PDB file of C-alpha atoms and ligand atoms in Angstrom:
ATOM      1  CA  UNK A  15     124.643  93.631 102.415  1.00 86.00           C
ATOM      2  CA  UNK A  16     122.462  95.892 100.368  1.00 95.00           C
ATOM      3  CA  UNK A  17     119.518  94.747  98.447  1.00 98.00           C
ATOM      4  CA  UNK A  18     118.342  95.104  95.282  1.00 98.00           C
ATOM      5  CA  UNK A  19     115.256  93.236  93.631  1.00 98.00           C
ATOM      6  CA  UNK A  20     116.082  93.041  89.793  1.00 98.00           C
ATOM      7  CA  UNK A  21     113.324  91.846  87.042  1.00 98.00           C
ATOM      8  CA  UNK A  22     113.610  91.380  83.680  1.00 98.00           C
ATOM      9  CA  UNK A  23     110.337  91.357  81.512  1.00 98.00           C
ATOM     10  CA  UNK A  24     109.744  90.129  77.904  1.00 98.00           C
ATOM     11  CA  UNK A  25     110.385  93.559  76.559  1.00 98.00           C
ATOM     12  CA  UNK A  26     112.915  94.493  73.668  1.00 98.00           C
ATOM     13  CA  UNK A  27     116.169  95.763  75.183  1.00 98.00           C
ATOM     14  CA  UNK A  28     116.961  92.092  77.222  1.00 98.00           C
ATOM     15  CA  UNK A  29     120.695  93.256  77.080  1.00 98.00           C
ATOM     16  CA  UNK A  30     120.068  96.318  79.324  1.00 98.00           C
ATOM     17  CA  UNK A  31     118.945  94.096  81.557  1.00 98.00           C
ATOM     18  CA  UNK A  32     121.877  92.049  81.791  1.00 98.00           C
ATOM     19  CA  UNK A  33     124.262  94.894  81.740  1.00 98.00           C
ATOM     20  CA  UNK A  34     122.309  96.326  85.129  1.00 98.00           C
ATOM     21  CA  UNK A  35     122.784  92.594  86.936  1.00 98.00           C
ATOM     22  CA  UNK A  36     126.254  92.945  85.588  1.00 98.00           C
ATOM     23  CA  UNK A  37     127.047  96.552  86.766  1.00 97.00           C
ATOM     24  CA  UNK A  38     125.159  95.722  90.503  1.00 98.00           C
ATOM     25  CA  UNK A  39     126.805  92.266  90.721  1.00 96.00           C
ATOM     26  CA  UNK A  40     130.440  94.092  90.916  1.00 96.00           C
ATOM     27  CA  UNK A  41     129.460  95.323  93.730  1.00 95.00           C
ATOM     28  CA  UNK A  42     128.389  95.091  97.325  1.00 93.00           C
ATOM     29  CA  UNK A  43     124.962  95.131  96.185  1.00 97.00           C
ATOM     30  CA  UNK A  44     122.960  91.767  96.546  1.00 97.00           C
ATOM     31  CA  UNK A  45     120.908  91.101  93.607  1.00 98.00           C
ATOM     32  CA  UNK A  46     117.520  89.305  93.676  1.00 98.00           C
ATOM     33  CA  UNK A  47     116.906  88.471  90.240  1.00 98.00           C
ATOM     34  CA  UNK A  48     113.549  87.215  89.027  1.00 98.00           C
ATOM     35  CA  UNK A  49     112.570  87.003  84.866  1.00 98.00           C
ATOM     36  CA  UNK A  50     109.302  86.370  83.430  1.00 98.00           C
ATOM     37  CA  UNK A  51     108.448  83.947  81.259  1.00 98.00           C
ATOM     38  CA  UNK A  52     108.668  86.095  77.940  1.00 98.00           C
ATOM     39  CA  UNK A  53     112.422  87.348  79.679  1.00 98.00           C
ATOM     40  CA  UNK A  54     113.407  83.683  78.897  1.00 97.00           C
ATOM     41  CA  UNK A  55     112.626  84.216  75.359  1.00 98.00           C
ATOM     42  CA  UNK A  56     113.974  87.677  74.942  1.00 98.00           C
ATOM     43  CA  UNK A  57     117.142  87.276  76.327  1.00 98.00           C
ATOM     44  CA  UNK A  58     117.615  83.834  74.339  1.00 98.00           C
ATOM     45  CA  UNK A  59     116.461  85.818  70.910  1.00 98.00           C
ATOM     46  CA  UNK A  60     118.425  89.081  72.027  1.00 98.00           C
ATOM     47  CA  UNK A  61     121.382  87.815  74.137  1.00 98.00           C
ATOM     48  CA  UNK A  62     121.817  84.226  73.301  1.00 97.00           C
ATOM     49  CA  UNK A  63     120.768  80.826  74.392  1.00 97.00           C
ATOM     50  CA  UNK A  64     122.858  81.262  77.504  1.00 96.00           C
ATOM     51  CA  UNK A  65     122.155  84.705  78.213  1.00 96.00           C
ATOM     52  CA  UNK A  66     119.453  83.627  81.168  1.00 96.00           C
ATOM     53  CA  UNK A  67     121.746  80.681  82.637  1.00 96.00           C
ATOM     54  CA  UNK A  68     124.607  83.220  83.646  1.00 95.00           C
ATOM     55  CA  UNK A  69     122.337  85.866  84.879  1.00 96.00           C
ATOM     56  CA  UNK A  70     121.003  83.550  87.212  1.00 96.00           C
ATOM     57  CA  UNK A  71     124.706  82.294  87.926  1.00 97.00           C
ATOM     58  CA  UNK A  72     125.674  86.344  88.771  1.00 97.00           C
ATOM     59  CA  UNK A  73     122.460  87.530  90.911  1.00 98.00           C
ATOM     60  CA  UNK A  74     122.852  86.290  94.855  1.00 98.00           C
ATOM     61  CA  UNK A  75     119.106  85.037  94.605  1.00 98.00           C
ATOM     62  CA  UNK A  76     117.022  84.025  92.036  1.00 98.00           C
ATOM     63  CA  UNK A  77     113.233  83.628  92.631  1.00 98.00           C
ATOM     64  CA  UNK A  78     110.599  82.346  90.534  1.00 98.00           C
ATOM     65  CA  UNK A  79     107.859  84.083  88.771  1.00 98.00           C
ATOM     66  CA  UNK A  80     105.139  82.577  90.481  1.00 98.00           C
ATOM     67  CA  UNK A  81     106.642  82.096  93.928  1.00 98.00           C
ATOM     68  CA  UNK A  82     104.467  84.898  95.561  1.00 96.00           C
ATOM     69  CA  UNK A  83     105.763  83.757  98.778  1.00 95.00           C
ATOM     70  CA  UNK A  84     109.076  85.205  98.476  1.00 97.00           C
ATOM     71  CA  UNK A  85     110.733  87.097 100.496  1.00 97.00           C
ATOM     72  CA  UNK A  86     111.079  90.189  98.394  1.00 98.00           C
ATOM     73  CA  UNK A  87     106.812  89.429  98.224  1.00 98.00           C
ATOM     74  CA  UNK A  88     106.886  91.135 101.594  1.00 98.00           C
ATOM     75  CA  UNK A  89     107.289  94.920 102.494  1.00 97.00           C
ATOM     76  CA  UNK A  90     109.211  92.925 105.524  1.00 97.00           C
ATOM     77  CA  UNK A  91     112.091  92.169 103.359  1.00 97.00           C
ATOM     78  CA  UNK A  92     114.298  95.139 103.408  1.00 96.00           C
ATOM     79  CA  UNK A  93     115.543  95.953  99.528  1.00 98.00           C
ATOM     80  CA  UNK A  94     117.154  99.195  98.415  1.00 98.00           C
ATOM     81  CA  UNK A  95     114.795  99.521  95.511  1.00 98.00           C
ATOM     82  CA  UNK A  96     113.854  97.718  92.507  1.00 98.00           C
ATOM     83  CA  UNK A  97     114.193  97.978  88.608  1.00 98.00           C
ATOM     84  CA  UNK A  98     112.427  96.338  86.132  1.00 98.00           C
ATOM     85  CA  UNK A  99     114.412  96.662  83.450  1.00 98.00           C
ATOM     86  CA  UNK A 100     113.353  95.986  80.191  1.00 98.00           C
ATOM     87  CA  UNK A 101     109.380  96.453  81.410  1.00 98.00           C
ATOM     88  CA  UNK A 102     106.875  95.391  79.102  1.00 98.00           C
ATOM     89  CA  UNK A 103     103.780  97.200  78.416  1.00 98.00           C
ATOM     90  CA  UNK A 104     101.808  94.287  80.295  1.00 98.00           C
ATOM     91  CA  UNK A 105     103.817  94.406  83.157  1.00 98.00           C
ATOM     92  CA  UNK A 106     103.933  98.277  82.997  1.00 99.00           C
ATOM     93  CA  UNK A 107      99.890  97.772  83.128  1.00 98.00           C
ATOM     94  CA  UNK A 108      99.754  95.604  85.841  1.00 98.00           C
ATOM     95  CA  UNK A 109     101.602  97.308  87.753  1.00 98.00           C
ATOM     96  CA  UNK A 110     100.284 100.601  87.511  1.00 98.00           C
ATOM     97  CA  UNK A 111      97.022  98.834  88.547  1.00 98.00           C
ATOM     98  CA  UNK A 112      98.089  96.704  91.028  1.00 97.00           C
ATOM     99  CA  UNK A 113      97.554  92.975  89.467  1.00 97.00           C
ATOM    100  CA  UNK A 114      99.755  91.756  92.001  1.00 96.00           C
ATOM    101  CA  UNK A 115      99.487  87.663  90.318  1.00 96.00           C
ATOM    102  CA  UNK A 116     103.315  87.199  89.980  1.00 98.00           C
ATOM    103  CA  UNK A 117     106.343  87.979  91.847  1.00 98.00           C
ATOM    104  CA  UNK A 118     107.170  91.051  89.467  1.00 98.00           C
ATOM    105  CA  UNK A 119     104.277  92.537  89.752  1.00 98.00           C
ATOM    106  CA  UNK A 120     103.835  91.779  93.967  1.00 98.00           C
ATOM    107  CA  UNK A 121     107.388  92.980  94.420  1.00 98.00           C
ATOM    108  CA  UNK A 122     107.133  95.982  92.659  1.00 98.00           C
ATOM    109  CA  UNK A 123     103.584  96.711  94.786  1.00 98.00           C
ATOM    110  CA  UNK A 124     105.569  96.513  97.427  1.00 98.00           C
ATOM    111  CA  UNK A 125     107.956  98.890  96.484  1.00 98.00           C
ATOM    112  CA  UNK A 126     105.042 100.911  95.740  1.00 98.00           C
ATOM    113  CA  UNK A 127     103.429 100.789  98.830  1.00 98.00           C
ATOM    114  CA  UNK A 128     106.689 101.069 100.974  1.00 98.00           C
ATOM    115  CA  UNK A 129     107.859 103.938  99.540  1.00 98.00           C
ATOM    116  CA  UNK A 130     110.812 102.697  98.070  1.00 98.00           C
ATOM    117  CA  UNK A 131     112.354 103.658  94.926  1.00 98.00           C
ATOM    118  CA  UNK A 132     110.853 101.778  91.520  1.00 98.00           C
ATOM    119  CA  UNK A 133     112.199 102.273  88.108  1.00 98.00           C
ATOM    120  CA  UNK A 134     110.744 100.931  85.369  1.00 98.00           C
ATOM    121  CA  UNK A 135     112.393 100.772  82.026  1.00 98.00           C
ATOM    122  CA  UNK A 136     109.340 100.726  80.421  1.00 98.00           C
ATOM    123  CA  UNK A 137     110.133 100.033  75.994  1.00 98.00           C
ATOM    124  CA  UNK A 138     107.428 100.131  73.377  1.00 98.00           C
ATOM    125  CA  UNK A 139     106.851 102.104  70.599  1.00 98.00           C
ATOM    126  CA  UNK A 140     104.747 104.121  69.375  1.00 98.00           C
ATOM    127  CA  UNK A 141     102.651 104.495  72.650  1.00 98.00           C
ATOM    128  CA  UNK A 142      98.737 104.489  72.948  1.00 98.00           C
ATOM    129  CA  UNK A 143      96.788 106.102  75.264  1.00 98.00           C
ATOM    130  CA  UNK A 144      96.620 103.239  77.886  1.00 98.00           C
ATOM    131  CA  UNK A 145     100.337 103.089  77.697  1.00 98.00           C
ATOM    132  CA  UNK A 146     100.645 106.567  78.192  1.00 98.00           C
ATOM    133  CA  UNK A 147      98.384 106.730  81.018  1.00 98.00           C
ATOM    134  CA  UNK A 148      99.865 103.590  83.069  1.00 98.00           C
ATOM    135  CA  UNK A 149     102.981 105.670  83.129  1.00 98.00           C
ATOM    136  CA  UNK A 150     101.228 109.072  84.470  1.00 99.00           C
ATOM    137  CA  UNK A 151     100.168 105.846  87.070  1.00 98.00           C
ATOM    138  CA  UNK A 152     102.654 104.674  88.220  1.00 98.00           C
ATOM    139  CA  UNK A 153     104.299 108.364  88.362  1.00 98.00           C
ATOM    140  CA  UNK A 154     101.951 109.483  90.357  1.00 98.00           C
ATOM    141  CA  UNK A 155     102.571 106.246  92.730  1.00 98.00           C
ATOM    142  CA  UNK A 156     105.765 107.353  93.347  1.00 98.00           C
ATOM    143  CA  UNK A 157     107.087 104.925  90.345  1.00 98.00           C
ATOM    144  CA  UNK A 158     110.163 106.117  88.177  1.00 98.00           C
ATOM    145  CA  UNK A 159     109.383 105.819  84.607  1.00 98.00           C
ATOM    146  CA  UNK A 160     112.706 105.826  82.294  1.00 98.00           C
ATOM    147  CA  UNK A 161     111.511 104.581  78.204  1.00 98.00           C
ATOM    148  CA  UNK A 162     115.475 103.534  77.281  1.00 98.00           C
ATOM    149  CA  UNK A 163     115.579 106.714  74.917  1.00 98.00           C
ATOM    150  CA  UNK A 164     119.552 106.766  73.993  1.00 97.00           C
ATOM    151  CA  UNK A 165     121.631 110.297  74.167  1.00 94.00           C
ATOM    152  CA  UNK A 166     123.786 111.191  71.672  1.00 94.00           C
ATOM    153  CA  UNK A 167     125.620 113.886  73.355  1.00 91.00           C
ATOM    154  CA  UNK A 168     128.074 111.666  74.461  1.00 91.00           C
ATOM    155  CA  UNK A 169     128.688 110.242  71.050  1.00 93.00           C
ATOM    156  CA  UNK A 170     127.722 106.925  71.242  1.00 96.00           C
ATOM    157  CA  UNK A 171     130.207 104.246  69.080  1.00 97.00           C
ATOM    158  CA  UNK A 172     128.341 101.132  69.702  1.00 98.00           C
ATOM    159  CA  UNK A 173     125.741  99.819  70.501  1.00 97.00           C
ATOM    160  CA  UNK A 174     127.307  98.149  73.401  1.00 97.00           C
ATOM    161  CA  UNK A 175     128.187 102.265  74.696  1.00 97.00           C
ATOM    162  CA  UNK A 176     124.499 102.227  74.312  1.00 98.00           C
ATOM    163  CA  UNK A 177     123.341  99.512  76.368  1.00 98.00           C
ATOM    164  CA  UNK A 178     125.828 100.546  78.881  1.00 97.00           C
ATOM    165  CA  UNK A 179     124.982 104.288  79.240  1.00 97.00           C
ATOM    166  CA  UNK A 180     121.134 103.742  79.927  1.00 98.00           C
ATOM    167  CA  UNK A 181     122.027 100.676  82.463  1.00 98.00           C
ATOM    168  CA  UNK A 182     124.524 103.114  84.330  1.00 98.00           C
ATOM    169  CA  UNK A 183     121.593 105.637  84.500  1.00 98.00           C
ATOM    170  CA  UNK A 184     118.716 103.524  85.450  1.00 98.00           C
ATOM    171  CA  UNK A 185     120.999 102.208  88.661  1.00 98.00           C
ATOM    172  CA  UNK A 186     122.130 105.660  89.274  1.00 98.00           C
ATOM    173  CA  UNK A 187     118.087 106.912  89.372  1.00 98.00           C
ATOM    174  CA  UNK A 188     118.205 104.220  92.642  1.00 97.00           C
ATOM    175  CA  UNK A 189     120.468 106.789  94.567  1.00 96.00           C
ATOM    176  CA  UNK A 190     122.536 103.979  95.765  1.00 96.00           C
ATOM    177  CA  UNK A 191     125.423 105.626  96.078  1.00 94.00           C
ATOM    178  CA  UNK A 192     126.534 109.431  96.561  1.00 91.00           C
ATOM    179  CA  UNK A 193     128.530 108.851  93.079  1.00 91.00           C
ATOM    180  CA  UNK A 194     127.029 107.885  90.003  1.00 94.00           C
ATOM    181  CA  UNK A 195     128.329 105.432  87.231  1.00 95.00           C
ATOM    182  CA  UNK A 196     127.255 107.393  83.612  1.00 95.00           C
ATOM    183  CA  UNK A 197     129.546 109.922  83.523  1.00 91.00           C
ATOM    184  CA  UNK A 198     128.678 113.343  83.758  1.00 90.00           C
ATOM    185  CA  UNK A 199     128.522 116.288  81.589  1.00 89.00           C
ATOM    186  CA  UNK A 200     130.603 118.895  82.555  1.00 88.00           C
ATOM    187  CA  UNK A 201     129.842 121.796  79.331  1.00 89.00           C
ATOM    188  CA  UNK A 202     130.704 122.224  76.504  1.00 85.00           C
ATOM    189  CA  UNK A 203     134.215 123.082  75.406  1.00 78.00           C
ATOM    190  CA  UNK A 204     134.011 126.249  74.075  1.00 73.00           C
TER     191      UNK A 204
HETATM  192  C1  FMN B 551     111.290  89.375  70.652  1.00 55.60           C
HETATM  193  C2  FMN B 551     110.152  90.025  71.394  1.00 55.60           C
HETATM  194  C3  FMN B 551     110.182  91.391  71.610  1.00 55.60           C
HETATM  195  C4  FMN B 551     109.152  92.031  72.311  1.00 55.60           C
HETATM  196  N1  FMN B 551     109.251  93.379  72.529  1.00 55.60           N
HETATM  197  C5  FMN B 551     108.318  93.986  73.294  1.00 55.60           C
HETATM  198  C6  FMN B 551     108.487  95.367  73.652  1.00 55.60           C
HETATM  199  O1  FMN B 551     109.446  96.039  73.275  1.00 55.60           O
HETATM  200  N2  FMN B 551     107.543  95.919  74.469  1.00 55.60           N
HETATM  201  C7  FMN B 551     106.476  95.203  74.955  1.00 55.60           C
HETATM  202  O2  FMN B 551     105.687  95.765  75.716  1.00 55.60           O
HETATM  203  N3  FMN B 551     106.295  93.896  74.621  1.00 55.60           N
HETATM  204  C8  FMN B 551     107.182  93.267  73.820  1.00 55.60           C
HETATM  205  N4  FMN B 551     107.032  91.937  73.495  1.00 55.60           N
HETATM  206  C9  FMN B 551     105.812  91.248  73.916  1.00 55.60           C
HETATM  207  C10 FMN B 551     105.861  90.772  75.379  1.00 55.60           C
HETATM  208  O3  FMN B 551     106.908  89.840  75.548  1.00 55.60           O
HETATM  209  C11 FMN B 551     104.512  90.144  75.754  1.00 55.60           C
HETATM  210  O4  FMN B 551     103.494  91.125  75.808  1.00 55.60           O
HETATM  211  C12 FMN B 551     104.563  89.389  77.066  1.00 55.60           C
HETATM  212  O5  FMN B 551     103.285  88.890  77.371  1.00 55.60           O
HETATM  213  C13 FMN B 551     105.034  90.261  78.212  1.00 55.60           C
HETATM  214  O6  FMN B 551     104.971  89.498  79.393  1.00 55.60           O
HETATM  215  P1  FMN B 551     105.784  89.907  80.704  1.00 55.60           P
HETATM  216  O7  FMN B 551     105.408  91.308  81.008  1.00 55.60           O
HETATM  217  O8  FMN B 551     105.276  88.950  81.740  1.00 55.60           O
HETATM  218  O9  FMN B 551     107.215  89.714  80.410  1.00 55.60           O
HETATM  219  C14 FMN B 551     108.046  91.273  72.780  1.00 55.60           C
HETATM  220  C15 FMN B 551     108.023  89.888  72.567  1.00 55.60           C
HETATM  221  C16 FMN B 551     109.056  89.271  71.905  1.00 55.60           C
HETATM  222  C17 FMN B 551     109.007  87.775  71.693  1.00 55.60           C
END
């Protein structure tokens, strides 16, 4: 079974998060879910006060923040790629400096350093200079940088279409499969 390490930060845009556990869960993929400390409080403010409980109940492993001895701490672990997803402008920061003092941050080194694919749904806006340059970072580290900027193109009706759309493309940006799940846009009818 596939892996794929999944962390949710304390960034606005918890329900993204969910929807990508969701999405991966459905399939063969094997999610290793981890959520910082402000996740808890997003997802309980964004999602609901049960939002984290059945994330937890849908990944195939949960690990804690501060267990830096877990497996997905080690390049040994084989994972498909990670996504941190919604990424906080801390976490953003520490990773694109390597502050490797929680799992997040160690896992996503890893990813780093093995050369395997990292997105990072970073959300905050506006954006300073420090947040700006963290990004050029962790782009230049190999690091996939996606800010959840909606399209309209595809006409949005909810925001639930919206959630869903920028989940579909974050796990699609993994190359996990030779299909992808947002669907694509084929022209315009003339
Ligand atoms: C409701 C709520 C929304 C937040 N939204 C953002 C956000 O969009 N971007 C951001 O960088 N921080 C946001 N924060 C602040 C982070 O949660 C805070 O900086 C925290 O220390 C991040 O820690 P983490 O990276 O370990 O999750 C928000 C906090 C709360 C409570």
């Amino acid at each position: 079974m596939r892996r794929v390490v999944v962390a949710i930060t304390g960034a606005s845009g918890a329900a993204i998060g969910v929807r990508v556990v969701e999405r991966l869960a459905a399939t063969q993929i094997a999610v290793h879910l981890v959520l910082s400390g402000a996740a808890e409080r997003t997802l309980a403010h964004e999602v609901g006060a049960t939002a984290a409980s059945r994330l937890r109940a849908l990944a195939h492993s949960v690990h804690a923040i501060d267990d830096v001895g877990a497996g997905i701490a080690s390049g040994s672990f084989a994972s498909a790629g990670m996504l941190v997803v919604p990424c906080s402008m801390h976490t953003l920061a520490a990773i694109a400096n390597g502050l490797a003092d929680n799992l997040i941050v160690r896992a996503a080194d890893v990813h780093l350093k093995e050369r395997r694919p990292l997105l990072l749904l970073a959300r905050e806006t506006p954006l300073h200079l420090g947040h700006l340059r963290n990004m050029v970072a962790v782009t230049e580290m190999g690091g996939i940088v996606m800010p959840p900027v909606p399209a309209f193109y595809n006409k949005p009706a909810s925001v639930d279409e919206i959630v869903d759309h920028l989940a579909a493309k974050a796990i699609d940006l993994l190359r996990l499969w030779p299909d992808q799940l947002a669907p694509e846009w084929t022209g315009e009818a003339s």
